[in-house]
Tab-separated table of C-alpha atoms in Angstrom:
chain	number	residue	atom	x	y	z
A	150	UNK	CA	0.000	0.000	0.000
A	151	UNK	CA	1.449	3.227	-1.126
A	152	UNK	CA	1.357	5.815	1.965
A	153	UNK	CA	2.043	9.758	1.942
A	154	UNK	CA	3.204	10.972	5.093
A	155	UNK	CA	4.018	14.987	5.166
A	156	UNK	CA	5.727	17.037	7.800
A	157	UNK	CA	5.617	19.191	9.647
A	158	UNK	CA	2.054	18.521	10.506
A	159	UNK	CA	1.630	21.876	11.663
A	160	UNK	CA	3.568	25.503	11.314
A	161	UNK	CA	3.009	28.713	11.970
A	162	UNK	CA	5.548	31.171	11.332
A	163	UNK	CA	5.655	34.800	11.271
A	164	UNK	CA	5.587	36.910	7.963
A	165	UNK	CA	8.696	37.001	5.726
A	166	UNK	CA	10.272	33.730	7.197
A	167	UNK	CA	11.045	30.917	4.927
A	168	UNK	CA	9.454	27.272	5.584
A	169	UNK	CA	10.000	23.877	3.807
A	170	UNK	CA	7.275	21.509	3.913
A	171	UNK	CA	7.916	17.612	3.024
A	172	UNK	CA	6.291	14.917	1.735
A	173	UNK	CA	7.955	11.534	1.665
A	174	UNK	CA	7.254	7.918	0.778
A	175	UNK	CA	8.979	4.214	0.667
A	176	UNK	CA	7.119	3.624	-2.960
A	177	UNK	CA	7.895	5.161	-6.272
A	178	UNK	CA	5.690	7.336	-7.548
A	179	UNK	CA	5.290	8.419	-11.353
A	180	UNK	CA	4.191	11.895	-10.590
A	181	UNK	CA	3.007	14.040	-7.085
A	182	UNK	CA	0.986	16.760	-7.080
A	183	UNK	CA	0.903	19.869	-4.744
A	184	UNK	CA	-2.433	21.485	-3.143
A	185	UNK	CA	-3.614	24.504	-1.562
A	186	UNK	CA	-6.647	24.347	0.711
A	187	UNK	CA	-7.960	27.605	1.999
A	188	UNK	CA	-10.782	27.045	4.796
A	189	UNK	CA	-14.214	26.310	3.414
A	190	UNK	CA	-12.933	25.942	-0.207
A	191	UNK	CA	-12.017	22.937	-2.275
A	192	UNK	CA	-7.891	21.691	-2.556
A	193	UNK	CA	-6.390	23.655	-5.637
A	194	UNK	CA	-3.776	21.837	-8.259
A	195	UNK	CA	-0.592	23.757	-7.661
A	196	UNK	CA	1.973	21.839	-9.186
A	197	UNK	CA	2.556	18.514	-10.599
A	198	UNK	CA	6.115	17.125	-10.602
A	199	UNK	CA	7.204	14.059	-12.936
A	200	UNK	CA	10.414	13.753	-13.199
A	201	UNK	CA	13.022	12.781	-10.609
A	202	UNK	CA	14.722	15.844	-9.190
A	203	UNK	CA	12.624	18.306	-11.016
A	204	UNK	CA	12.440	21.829	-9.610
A	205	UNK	CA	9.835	23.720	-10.467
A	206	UNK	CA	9.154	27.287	-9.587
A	207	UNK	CA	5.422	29.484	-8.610
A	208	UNK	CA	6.537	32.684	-7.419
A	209	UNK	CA	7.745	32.144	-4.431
A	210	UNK	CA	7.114	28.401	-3.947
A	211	UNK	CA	9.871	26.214	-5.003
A	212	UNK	CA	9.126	22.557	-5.398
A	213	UNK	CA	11.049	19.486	-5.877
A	214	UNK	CA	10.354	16.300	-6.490
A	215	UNK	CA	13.292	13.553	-5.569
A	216	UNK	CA	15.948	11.727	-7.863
A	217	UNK	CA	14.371	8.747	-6.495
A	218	UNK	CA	10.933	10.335	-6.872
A	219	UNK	CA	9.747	8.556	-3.635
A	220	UNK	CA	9.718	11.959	-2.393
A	221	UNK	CA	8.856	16.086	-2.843
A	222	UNK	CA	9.183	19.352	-1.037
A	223	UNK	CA	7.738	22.445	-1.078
A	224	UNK	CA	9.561	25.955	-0.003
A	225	UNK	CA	8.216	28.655	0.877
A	226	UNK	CA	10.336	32.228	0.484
A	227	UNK	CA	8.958	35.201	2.537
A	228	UNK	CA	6.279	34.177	3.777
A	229	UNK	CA	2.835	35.640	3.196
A	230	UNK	CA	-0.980	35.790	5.163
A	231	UNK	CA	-2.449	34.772	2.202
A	232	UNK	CA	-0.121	31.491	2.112
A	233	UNK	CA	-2.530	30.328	4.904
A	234	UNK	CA	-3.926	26.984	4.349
A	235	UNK	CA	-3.826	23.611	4.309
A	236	UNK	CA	-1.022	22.171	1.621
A	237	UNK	CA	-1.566	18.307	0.300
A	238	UNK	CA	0.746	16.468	-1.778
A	239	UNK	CA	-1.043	13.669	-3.806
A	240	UNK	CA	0.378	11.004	-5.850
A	241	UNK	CA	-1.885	8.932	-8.772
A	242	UNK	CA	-3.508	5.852	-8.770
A	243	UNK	CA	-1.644	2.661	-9.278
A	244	UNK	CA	-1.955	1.138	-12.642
A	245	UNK	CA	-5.088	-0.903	-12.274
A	246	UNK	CA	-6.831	1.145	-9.748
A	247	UNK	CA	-8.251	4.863	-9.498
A	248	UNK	CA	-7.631	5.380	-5.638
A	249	UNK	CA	-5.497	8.911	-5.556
A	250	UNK	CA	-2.805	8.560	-2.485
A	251	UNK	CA	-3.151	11.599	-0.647
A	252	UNK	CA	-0.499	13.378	2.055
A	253	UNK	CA	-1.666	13.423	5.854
A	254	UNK	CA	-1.225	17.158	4.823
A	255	UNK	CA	0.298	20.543	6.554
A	256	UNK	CA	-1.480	23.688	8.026
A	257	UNK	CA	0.168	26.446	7.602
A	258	UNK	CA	-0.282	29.889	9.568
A	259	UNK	CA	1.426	32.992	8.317
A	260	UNK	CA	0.857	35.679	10.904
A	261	UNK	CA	1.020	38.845	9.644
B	169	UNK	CA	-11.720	25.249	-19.715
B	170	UNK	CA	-13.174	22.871	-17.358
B	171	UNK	CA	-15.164	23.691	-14.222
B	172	UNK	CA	-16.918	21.937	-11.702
B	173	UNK	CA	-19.964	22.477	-9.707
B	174	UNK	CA	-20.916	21.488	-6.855
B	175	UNK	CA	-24.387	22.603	-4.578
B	176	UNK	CA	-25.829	23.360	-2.378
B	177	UNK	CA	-22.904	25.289	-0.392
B	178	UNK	CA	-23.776	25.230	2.662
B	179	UNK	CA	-26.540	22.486	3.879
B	180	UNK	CA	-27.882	21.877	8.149
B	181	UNK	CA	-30.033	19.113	8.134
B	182	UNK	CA	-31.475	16.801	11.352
B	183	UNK	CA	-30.691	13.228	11.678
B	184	UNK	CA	-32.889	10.834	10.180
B	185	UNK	CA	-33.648	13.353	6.852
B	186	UNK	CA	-32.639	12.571	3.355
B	187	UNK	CA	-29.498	14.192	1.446
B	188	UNK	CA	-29.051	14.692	-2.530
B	189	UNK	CA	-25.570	16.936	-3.308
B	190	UNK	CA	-24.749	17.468	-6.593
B	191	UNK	CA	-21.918	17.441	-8.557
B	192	UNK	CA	-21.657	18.367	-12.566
B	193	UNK	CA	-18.488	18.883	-14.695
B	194	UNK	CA	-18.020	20.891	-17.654
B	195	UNK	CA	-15.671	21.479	-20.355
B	196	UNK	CA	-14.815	17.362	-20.777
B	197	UNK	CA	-16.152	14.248	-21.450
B	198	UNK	CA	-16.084	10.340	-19.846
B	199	UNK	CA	-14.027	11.922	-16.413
B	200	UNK	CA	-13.460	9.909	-13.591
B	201	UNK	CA	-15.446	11.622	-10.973
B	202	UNK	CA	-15.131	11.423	-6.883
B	203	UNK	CA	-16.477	11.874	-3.881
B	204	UNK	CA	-14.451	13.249	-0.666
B	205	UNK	CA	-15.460	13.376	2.394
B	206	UNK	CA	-12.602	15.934	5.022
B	207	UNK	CA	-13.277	15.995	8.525
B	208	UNK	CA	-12.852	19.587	10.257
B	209	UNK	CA	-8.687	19.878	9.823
B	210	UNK	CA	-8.022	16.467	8.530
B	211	UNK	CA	-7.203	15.048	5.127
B	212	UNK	CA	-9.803	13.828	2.648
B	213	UNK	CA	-11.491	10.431	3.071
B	214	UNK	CA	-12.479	8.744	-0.443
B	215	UNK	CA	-16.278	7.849	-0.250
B	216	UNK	CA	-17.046	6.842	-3.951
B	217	UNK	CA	-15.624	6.842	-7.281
B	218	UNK	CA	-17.081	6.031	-11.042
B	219	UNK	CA	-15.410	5.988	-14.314
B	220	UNK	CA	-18.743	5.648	-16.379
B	221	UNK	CA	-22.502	6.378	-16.533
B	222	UNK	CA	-23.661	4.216	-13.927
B	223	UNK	CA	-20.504	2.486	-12.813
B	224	UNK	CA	-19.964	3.622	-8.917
B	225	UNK	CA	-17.323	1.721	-6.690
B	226	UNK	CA	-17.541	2.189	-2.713
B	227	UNK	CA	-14.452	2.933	-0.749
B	228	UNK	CA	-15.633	3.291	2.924
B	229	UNK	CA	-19.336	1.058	4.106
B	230	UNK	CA	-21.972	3.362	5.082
B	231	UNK	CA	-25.121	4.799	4.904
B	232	UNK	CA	-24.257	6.737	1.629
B	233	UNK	CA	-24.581	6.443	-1.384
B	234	UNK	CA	-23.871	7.464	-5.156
B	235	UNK	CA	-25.189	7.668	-8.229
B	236	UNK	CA	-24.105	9.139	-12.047
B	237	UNK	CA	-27.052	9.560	-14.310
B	238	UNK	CA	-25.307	11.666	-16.799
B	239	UNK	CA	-21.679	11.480	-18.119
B	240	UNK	CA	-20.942	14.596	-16.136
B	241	UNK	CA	-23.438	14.858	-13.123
B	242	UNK	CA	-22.288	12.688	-9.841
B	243	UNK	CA	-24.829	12.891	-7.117
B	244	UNK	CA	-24.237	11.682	-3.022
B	245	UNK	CA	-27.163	10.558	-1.409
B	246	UNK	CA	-28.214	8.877	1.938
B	247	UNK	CA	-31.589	8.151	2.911
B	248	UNK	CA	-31.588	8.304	6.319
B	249	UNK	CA	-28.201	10.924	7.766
B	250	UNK	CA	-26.560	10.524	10.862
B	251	UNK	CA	-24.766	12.888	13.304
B	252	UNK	CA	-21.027	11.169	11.980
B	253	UNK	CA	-21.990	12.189	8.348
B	254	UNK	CA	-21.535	15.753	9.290
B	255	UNK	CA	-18.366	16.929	7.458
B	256	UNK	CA	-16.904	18.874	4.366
B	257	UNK	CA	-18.186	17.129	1.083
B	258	UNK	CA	-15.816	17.708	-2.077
B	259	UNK	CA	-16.279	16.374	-5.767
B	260	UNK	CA	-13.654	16.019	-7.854
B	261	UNK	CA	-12.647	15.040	-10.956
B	262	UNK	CA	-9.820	13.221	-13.234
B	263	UNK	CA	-8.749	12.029	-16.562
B	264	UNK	CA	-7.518	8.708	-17.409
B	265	UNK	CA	-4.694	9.740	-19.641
B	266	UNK	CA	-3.409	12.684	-17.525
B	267	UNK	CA	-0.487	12.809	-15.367
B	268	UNK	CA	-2.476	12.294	-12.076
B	269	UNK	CA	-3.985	15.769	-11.806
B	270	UNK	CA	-7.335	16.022	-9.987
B	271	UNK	CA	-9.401	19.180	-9.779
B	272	UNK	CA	-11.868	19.404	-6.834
B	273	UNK	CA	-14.980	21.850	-6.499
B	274	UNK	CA	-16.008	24.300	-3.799
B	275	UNK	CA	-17.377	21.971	-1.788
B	276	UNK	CA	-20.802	21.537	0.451
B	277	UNK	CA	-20.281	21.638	4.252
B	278	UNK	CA	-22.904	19.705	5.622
B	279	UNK	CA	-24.080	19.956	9.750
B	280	UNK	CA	-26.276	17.188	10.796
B	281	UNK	CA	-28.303	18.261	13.681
């Protein structure tokens, strides 16, 4: 069984400080994908990474998905309020299946 | 562009009542469509998922369930809700041939009463 565990589970920082938030596994996955959730709304698609070691840049979020691609990061630069939220990585189904694998997740609170 | 509805918003209802959300996609045809279910600060619980008119597979027993009349329209139903079913309902949707991306709607928060 393929298993997403993030950390940290929880942050909160104050504005302007830098943060990494990771996401790591013991099973390869072909792709992971990055979400926002803002309270009351539905997760938004940030990013999808697909190839091992990929970087890949949105504003000021930096993520990376491993060589191995069993794992990903996200990094945060100067912090912002509106980065508030609750950020999910998510990896695909298996072949065979339709089940998306999804991160225990991390909250994060920018205090302004 | 695709977009994805989902209603009502906002929904209180008292144990033992009936519950129809709806779900409808637009902008592509034959998705995969989902239902989540994301307890107050947790992470999302799959209730049901269909790749077809008709076709609906059941991740978690309950007193749910789901139904897709129409290639795009996905529909969560109970007859009979219970406190526990209280919770933050999302719909979502995928393609087969894409890289893994899924794109969820707005979501219904439901409070059983």
């Amino acid at each position: 069984t393929q298993l997403l565990e993030q950390s940290p589970q929880f942050l909160s920082i104050q504005e302007g400080e830098n943060l990494t938030v990771y996401c790591n596994s013991s099973s390869v996955f072909s792709s992971l994908q990055w979400y926002r959730q803002e309270p009351g709304e539905g997760p938004v698609l940030l990013v999808t990474v697909v190839t091992g070691g990929e970087v890949k840049k949105l504003k000021r979020l930096t993520f990376q998905f491993g060589d191995a691609r069993k794992d990903s990061s996200l990094h945060i630069t100067a912090a912002q309020p509106g980065d508030t939220g609750l950020y999910l990585c998510a990896g695909p189904p298996q072949s065979g299946t339709y089940k998306y694998i999804f991160g225990t997740g991390t909250r994060l609170k920018v205090l302004a | 562009s695709q977009t994805i509805h989902q209603w009502p918003a906002t929904l209180v209802q008292p144990v033992g009542s009936p519950l129809s959300l709806e779900c409808t996609v637009e902008g592509t045809s034959n998705p995969n469509l989902y239902w989540y279910r994301q307890a107050a600060g947790r992470g999302l619980q799959l209730l049901f998922y269909s790749v077809g008119i008709g076709q609906i597979s059941s991740e978690v027993p309950q007193n749910l369930s789901a139904s897709r009349p129409q290639d795009r329209q996905f529909i969560l139903s109970s007859k009979k809700l219970l406190l526990s079913d209280s919770g933050f309902y999302l719909c979502a949707w995928s393609v087969l041939a894409g890289m893994g991306e899924q794109y969820f709607g707005p979501g219904t928060r439901l409070t059983v009463t």
